[in-house]
Coordinates of C-alpha atoms and ligand atoms in Angstrom, one line a residue:
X1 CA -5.2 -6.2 -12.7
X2 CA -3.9 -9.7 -11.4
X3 CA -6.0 -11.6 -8.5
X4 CA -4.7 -12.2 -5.5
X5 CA -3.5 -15.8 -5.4
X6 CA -1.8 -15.9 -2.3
X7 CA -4.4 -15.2 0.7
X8 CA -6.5 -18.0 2.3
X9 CA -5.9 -21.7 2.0
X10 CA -3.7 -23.6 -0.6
X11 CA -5.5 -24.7 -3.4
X12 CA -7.3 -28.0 -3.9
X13 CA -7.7 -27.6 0.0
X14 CA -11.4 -26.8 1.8
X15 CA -11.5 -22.6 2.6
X16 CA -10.1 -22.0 5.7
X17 CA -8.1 -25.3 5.7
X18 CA -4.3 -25.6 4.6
X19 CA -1.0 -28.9 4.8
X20 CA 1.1 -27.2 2.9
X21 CA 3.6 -24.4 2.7
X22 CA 5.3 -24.6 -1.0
X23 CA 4.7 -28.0 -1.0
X24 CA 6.3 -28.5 2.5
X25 CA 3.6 -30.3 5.4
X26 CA 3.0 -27.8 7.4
X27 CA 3.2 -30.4 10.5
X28 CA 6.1 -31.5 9.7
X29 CA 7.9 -27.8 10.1
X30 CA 5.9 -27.4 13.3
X31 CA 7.7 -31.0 14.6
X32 CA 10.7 -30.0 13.1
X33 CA 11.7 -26.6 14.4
X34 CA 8.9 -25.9 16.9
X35 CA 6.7 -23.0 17.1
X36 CA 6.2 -20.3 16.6
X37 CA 7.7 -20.4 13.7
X38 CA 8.2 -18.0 10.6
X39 CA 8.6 -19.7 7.0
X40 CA 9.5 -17.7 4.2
X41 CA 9.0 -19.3 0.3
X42 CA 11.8 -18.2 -1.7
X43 CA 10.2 -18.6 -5.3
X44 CA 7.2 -15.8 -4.3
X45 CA 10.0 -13.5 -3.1
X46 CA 11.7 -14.2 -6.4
X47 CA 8.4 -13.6 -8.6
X48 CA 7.4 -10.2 -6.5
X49 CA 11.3 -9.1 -7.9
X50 CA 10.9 -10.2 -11.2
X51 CA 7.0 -8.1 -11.6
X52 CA 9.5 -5.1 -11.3
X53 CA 12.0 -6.1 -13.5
X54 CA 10.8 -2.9 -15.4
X55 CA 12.9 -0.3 -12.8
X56 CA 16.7 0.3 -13.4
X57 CA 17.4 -0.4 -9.9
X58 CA 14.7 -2.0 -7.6
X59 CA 16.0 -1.4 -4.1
X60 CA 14.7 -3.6 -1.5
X61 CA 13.6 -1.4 1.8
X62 CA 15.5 -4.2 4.1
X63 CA 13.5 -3.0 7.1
X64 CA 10.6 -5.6 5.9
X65 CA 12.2 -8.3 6.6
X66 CA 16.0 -8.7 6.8
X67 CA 16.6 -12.0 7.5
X68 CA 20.1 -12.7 5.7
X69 CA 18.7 -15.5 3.5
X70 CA 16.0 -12.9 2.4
X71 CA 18.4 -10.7 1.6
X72 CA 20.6 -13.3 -0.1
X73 CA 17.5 -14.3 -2.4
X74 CA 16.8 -10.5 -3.7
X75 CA 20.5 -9.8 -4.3
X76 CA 21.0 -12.7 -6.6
X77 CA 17.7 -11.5 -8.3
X78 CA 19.7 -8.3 -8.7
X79 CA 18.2 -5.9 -6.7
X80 CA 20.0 -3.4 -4.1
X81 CA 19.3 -2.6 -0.6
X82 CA 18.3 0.0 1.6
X83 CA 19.7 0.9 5.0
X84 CA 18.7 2.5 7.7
X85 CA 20.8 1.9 10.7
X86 CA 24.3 0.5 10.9
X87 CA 22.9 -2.9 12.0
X88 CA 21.3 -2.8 8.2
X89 CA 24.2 -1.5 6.8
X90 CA 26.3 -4.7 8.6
X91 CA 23.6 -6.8 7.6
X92 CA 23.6 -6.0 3.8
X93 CA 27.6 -5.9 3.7
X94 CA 27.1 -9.8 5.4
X95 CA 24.4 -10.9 2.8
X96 CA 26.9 -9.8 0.0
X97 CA 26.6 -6.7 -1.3
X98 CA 29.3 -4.3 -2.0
X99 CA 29.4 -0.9 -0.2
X100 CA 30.8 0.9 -3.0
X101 CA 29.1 1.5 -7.0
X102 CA 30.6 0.6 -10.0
X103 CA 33.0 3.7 -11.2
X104 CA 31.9 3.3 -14.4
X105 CA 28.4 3.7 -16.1
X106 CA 26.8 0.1 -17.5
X107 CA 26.4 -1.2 -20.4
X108 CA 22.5 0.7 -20.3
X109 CA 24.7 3.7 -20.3
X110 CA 23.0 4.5 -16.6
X111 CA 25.2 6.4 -14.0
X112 CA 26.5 3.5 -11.8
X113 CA 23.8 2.4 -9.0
X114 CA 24.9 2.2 -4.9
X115 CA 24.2 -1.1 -4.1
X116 CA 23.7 -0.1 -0.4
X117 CA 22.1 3.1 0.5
X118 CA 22.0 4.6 4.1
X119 CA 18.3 6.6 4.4
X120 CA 17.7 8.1 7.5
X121 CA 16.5 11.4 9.4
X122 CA 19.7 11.3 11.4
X123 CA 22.6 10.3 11.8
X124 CA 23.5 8.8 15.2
X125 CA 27.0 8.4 16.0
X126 CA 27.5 5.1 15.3
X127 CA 25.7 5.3 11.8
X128 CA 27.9 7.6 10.8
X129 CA 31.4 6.2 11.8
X130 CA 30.0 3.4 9.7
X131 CA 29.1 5.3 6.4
X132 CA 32.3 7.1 6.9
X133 CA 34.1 4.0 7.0
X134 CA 32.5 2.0 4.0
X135 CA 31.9 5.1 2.1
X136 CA 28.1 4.6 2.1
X137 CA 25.9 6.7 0.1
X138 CA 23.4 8.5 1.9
X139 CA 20.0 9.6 1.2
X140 CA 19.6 12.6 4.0
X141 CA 16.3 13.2 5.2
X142 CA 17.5 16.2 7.5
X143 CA 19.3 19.1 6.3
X144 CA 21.2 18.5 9.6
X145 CA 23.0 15.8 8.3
X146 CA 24.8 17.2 5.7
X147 CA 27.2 18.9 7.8
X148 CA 27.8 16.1 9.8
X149 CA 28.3 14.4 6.5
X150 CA 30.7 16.9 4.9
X151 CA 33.0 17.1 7.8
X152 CA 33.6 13.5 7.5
X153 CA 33.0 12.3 4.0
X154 CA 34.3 15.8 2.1
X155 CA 33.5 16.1 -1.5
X156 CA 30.8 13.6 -0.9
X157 CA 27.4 13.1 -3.4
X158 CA 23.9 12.9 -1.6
X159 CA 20.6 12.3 -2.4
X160 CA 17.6 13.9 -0.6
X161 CA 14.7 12.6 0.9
X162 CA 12.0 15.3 0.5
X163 CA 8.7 15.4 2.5
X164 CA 6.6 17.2 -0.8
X165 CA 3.6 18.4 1.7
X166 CA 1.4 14.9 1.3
X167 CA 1.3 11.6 2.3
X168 CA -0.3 8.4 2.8
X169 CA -0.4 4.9 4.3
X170 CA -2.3 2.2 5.6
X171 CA -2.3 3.7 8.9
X172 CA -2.3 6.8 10.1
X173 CA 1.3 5.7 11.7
X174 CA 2.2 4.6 8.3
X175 CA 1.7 7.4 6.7
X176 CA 5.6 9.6 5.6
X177 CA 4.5 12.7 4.0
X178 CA 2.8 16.1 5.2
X179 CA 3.4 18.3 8.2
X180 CA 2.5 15.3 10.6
X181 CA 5.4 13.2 9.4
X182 CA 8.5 14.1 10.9
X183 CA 10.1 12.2 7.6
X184 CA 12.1 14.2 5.1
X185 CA 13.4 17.6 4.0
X186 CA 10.2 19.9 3.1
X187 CA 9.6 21.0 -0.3
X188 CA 9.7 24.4 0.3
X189 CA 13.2 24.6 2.2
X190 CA 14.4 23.0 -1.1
X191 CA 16.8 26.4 -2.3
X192 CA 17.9 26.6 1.5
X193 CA 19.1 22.9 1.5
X194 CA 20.7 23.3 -2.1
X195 CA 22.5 26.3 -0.8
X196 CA 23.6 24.5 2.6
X197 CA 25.0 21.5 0.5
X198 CA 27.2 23.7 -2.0
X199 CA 28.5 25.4 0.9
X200 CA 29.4 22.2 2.5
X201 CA 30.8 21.0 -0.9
X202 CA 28.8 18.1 -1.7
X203 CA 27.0 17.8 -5.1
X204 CA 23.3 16.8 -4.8
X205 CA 22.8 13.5 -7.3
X206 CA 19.8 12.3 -6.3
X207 CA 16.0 12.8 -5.1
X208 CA 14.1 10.8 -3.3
X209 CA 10.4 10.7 -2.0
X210 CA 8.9 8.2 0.2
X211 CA 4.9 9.0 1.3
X212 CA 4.1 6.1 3.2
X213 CA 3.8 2.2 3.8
X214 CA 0.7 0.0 2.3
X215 CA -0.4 3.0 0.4
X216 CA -2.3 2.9 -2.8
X217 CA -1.6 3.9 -6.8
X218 CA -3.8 6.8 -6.3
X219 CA -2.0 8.4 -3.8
X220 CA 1.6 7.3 -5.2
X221 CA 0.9 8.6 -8.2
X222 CA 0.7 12.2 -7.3
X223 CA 4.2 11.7 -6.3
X224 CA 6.0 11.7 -9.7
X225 CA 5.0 15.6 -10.3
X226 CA 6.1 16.3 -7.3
X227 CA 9.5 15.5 -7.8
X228 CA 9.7 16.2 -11.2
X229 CA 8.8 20.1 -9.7
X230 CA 11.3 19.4 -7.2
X231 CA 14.2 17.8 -9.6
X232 CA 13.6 20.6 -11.8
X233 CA 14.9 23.4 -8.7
X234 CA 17.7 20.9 -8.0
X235 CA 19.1 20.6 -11.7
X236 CA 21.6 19.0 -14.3
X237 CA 23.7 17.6 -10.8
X238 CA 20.6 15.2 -10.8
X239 CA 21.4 11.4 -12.1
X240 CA 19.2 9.7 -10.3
X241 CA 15.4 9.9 -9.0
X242 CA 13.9 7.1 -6.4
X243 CA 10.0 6.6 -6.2
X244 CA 10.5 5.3 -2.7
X245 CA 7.8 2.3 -1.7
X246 CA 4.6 2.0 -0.5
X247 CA 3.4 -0.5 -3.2
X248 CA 0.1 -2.3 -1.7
X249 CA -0.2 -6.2 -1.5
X250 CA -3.6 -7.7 -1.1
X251 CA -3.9 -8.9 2.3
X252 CA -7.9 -9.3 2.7
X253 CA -10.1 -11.4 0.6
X254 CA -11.0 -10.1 -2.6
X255 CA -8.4 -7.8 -2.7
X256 CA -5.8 -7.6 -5.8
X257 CA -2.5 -6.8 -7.1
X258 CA -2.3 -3.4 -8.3
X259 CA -1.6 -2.5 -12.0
X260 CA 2.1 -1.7 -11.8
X261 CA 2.7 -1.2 -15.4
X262 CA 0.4 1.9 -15.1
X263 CA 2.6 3.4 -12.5
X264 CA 6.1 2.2 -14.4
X265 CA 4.9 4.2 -17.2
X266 CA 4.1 7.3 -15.3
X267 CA 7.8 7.5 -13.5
X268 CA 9.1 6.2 -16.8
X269 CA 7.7 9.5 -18.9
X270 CA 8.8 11.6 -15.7
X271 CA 12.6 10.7 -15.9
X272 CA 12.2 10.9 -20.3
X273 CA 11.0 14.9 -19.3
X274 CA 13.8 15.3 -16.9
X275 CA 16.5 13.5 -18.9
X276 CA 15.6 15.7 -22.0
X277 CA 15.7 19.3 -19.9
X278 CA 19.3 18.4 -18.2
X279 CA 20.7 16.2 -21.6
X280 CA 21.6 13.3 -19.8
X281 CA 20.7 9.5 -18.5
X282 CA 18.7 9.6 -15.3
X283 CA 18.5 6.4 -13.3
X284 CA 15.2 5.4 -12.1
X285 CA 14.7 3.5 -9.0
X286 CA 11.9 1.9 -6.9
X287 CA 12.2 0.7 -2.7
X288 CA 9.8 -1.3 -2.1
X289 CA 9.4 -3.8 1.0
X290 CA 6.7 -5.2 1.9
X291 CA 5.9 -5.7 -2.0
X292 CA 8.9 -8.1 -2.2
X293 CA 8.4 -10.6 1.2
X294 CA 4.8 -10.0 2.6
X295 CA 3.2 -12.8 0.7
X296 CA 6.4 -15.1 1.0
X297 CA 5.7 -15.3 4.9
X298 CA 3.7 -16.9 6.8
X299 CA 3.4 -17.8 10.8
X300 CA 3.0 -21.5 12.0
X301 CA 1.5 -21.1 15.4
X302 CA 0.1 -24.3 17.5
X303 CA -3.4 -23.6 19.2
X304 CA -2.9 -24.5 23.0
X305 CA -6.5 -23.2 24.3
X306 CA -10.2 -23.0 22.8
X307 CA -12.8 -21.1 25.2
X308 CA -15.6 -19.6 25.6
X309 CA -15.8 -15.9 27.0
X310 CA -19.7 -14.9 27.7
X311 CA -21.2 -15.5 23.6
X312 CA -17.6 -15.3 22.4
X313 CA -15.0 -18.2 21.4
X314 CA -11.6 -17.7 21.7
X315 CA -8.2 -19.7 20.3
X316 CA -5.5 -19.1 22.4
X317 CA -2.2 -19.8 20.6
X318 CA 1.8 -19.7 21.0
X319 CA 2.2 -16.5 18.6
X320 CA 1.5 -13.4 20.5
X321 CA 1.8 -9.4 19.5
X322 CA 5.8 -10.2 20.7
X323 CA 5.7 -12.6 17.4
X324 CA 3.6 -10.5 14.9
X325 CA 3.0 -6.8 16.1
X326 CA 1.1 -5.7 13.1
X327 CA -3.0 -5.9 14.4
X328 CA -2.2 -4.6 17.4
X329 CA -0.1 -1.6 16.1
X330 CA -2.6 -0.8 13.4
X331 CA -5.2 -3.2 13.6
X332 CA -3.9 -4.8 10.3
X333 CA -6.2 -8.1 8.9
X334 CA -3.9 -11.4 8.5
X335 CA -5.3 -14.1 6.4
X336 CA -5.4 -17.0 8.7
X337 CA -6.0 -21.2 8.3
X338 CA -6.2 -24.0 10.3
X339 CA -3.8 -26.8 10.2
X340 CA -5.3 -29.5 11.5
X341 CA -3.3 -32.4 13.6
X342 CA -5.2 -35.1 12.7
X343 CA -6.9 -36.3 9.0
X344 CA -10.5 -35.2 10.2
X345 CA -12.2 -33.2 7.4
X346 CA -13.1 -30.4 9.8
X347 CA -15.9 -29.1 7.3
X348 CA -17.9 -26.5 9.9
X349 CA -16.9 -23.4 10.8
X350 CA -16.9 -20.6 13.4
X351 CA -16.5 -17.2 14.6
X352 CA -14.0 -17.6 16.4
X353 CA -11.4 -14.6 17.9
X354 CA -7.6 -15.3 17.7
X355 CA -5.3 -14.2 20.8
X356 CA -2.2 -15.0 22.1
X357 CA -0.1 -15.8 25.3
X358 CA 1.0 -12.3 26.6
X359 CA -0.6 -10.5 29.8
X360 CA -2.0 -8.5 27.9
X361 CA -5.5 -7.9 26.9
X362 CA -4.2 -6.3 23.1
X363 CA -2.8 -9.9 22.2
X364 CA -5.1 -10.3 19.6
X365 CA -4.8 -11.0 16.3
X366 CA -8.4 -10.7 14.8
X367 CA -8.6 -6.9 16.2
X368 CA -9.6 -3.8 14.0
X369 CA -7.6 -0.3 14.4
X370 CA -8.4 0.8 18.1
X371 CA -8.1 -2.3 19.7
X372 CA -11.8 -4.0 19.0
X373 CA -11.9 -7.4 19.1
X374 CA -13.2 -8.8 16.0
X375 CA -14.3 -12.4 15.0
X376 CA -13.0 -14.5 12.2
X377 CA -14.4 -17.4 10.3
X378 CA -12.1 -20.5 10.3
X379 CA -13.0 -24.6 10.5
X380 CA -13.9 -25.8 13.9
X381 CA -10.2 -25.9 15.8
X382 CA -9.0 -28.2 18.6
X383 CA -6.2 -27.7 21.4
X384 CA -2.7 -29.1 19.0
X385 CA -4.4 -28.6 15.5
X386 CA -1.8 -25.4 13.8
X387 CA -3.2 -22.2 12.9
X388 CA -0.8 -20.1 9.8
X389 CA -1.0 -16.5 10.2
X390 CA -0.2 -15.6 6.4
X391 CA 1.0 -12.4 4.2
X392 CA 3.6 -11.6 7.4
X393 CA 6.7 -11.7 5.8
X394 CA 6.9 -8.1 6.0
X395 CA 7.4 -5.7 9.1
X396 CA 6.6 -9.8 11.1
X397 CA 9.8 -11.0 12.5
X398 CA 11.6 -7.6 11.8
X399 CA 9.1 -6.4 14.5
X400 CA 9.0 -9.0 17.1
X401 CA 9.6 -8.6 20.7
X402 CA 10.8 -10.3 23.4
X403 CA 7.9 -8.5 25.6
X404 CA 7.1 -10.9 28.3
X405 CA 10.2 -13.0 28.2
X406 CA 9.7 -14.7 25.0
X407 CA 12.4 -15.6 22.7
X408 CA 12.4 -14.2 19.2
X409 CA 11.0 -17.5 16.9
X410 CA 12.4 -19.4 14.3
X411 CA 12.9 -18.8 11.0
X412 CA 12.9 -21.5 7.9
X413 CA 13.1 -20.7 4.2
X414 CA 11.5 -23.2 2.0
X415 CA 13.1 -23.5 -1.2
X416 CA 12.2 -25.9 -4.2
X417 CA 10.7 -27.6 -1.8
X418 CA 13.6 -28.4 0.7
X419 CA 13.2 -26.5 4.3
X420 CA 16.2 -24.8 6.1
X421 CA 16.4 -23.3 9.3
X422 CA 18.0 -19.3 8.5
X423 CA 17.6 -18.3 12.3
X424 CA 17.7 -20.6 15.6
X425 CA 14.9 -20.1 18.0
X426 CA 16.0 -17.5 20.8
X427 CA 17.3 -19.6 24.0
X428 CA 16.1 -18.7 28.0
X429 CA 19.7 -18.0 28.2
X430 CA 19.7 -15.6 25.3
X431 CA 17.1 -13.7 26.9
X432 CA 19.5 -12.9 29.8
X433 CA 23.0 -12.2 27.9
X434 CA 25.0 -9.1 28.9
X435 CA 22.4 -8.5 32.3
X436 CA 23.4 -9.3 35.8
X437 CA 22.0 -9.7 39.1
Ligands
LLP1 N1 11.4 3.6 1.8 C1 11.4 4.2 3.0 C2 12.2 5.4 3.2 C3 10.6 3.7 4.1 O1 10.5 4.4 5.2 C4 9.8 2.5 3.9 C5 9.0 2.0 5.0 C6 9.9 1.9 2.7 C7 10.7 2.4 1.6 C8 9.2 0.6 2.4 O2 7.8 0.8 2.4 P1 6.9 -0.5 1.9 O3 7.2 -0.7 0.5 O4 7.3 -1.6 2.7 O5 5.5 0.0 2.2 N2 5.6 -1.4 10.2 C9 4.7 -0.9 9.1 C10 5.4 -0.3 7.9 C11 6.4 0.8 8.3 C12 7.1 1.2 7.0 C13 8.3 2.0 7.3 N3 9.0 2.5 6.2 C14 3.7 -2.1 8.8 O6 3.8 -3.1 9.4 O7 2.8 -1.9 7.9

């Protein structure tokens, strides 16, 4: 086990209290490009890719956080991307990557890897033009879809997303697998689906499962047996098998890394099995997201009202749930500090609760799963002091809003400690392109 480094304050700091991002001042971003404001550090994003240099192809489930810079960092650090709408598949095809494999195996003697992969339920009409027209590989997570596939793309291979009856995540909403999850092909239909795929005449390479977000090694383990059951129906047309994602990151205090070598070894003794029945390389691939940018992220949000409510304090800032939906979707904890404006040393504490600016009475970031407000301890804070709402790098500015007329924020990716801005701050007159009176 490795121990979280990355929640609460920077080190060498008081708890609670925190200048720097990556060496950057904190204040200084804030006067730079405003807030809120996301900031990504591009060395934590590199280190999550290198802790799973152990995979033959790490694919990086964009939908975390797909900020073209982001996507620019992991693709250097050689790892392929996961699409699942044609604004990912434009995104990734921007950032670099090629929509087409290699034709030839590597040098690891591994069938060739698709650097972008479309994985999806459906295909709406749009999403498919596109995969037709950059010859996209596609994971198909509806039998429906391969069909639609084969009339376009004839002769095409496919991988399958099964549901294998179970799942888990963080939240119940999180959560990919079992008859509640509309996510997948199920298990059982397995012989159908093969059946429907050789009528359509496309050859079935790949297998995929996927149980849920912010889930734990437990849980992902049972998922290796499952496909192997799975792969072993499909057959010797199988050259690749994907563990999906799901990895946890510590987000609360006293919470760790989990031991990933464990879980390398497990998948790694599945493919061996399934490489010796069929007598030939199997590629073995990982998706994570939220493993890759959650830690890099942080919000920088500037606190613009402290009050009292009855025996409750409150710190209003400029973030709301339009800038980080996460607690108020599923109540998810974010490690917060205080930034303050000026050199005092700030050394008591509060409870204090964190909201935001909407009309809303769920804009609250310090809220458990149904909506309680909850308390949080952080240094005494004044009206202009910054508060960092950390570990959002993933499913944060991917999810933002522009509920209540707010622009989308900022983004800035601090790298060897240099800052750059990697998305402007929405404009009022953004807000009202392509509407009219
Ligand atoms: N692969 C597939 C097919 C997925 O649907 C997802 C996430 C991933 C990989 C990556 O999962 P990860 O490694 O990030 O756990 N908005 C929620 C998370 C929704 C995840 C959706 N699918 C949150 O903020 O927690």
């Amino acid at each position: 086990m490795i121990a979280s480094s990355a929640t609460g304050s920077a080190a060498g700091s008081k708890p609670g209290l925190r200048r720097e991002i990556a060496g950057v001042s904190i204040a200084d971003l804030a006067e730079q490009y405003g807030t809120p404001l996301y900031v990504y550090d591009a060395d934590t994003i590199r280190r999550r890719c290198r802790d799973l240099a152990a995979w033959d192809t790490i694919r990086f489930a964009q939908k975390a956080c797909s900020n073209l810079a982001v996507l620019g960092i992991v693709r250097r650090e050689g790892v392929l991307v996961d699409a699942v709408s044609t604004g990912e598949i434009h995104r990734a095809i921007v950032a670099g990557y090629s929509p087409h494999a290699p034709r030839e195996p590597g040098p690891d003697g591994l069938p060739p890897a698709h650097p972008i992969v479309y994985t999806a339920d459906i295909f709406d009409r749009d999403s498919l033009d596109v995969v037709v027209r950059h010859g996209i590989h596609v994971n198909c997570g509806s039998a429906d879809m391969i069909e639609q596939l084969a009339e376009r793309m004839p002769g095409a291979s496919i991988t399958l997303r099964v549901n294998p009856g179970f799942g888990h995540g963080h939240s119940q909403k999180t959560n990919t697998g079992g008859e509640g999850s509309k996510h997948g092909i199920w298990h059982e239909e397995i012989p159908e689906v093969l059946r429907r795929a050789e009528w359509a005449g496309l050859q079935v390479s790949g297998l995929h499962m996927h149980i849920g977000s912010g889930t734990d090694l437990a849980h992902l383990a049972e998922v290796a047996g499952a496909l192997e059951r799975v792969a072993i129906e499909v057959g010797r047309s199988l050259t690749m098998i994907s563990a999906g994602g799901g990895l946890p990151v510590p987000y609360k205090p006293g919470e760790v890394h989990a031991d990933l070598s464990g879980y390398f070894t497990l998948w790694d003794a599945t493919r061996k099995r399934l490489e010796e029945r069929f007598g030939h390389r199997i590629r073995l691939e990982l998706e994570p997201g939220r493993y890759l940018t959650a830690e890099s992220g942080s919000v920088i949000t500037e606190v613009r009202a402290v009050k009292r409510q009855g025996d409750r304090k409150y710190l209003l800032v400029d973030a709301g749930f339009n800038t980080l939906a996460r607690p108020v979707l599923y109540g998810s904890y974010h490690p917060m500090s205080l930034c303050p404006r000026d050199d005092d040393a700030r050394n008591a504490t509060e409870e204090v609760a964190v909201g935001g600016p909407l009309c809303e009475s769920g804009d609250i970031f310090t809220q458990t799963d149904g909506g309680f407000v909850a308390t949080r301890p952080l240094p005494v804070a004044a009206v202009g002091d910054l508060l960092v709402i950390e570990i959002a790098g993933a499913y944060g500015f991917v999810m933002a809003s522009n509920y209540n007329s707010k622009p989308l924020p900022a983004e800035v990716l601090v790298d060897a400690g240099a800052h750059r801005l990697v998305r402007s701050r929405q404009t009022p007159e953004d807000l009202v392109r392509g509407e009219c009176v």
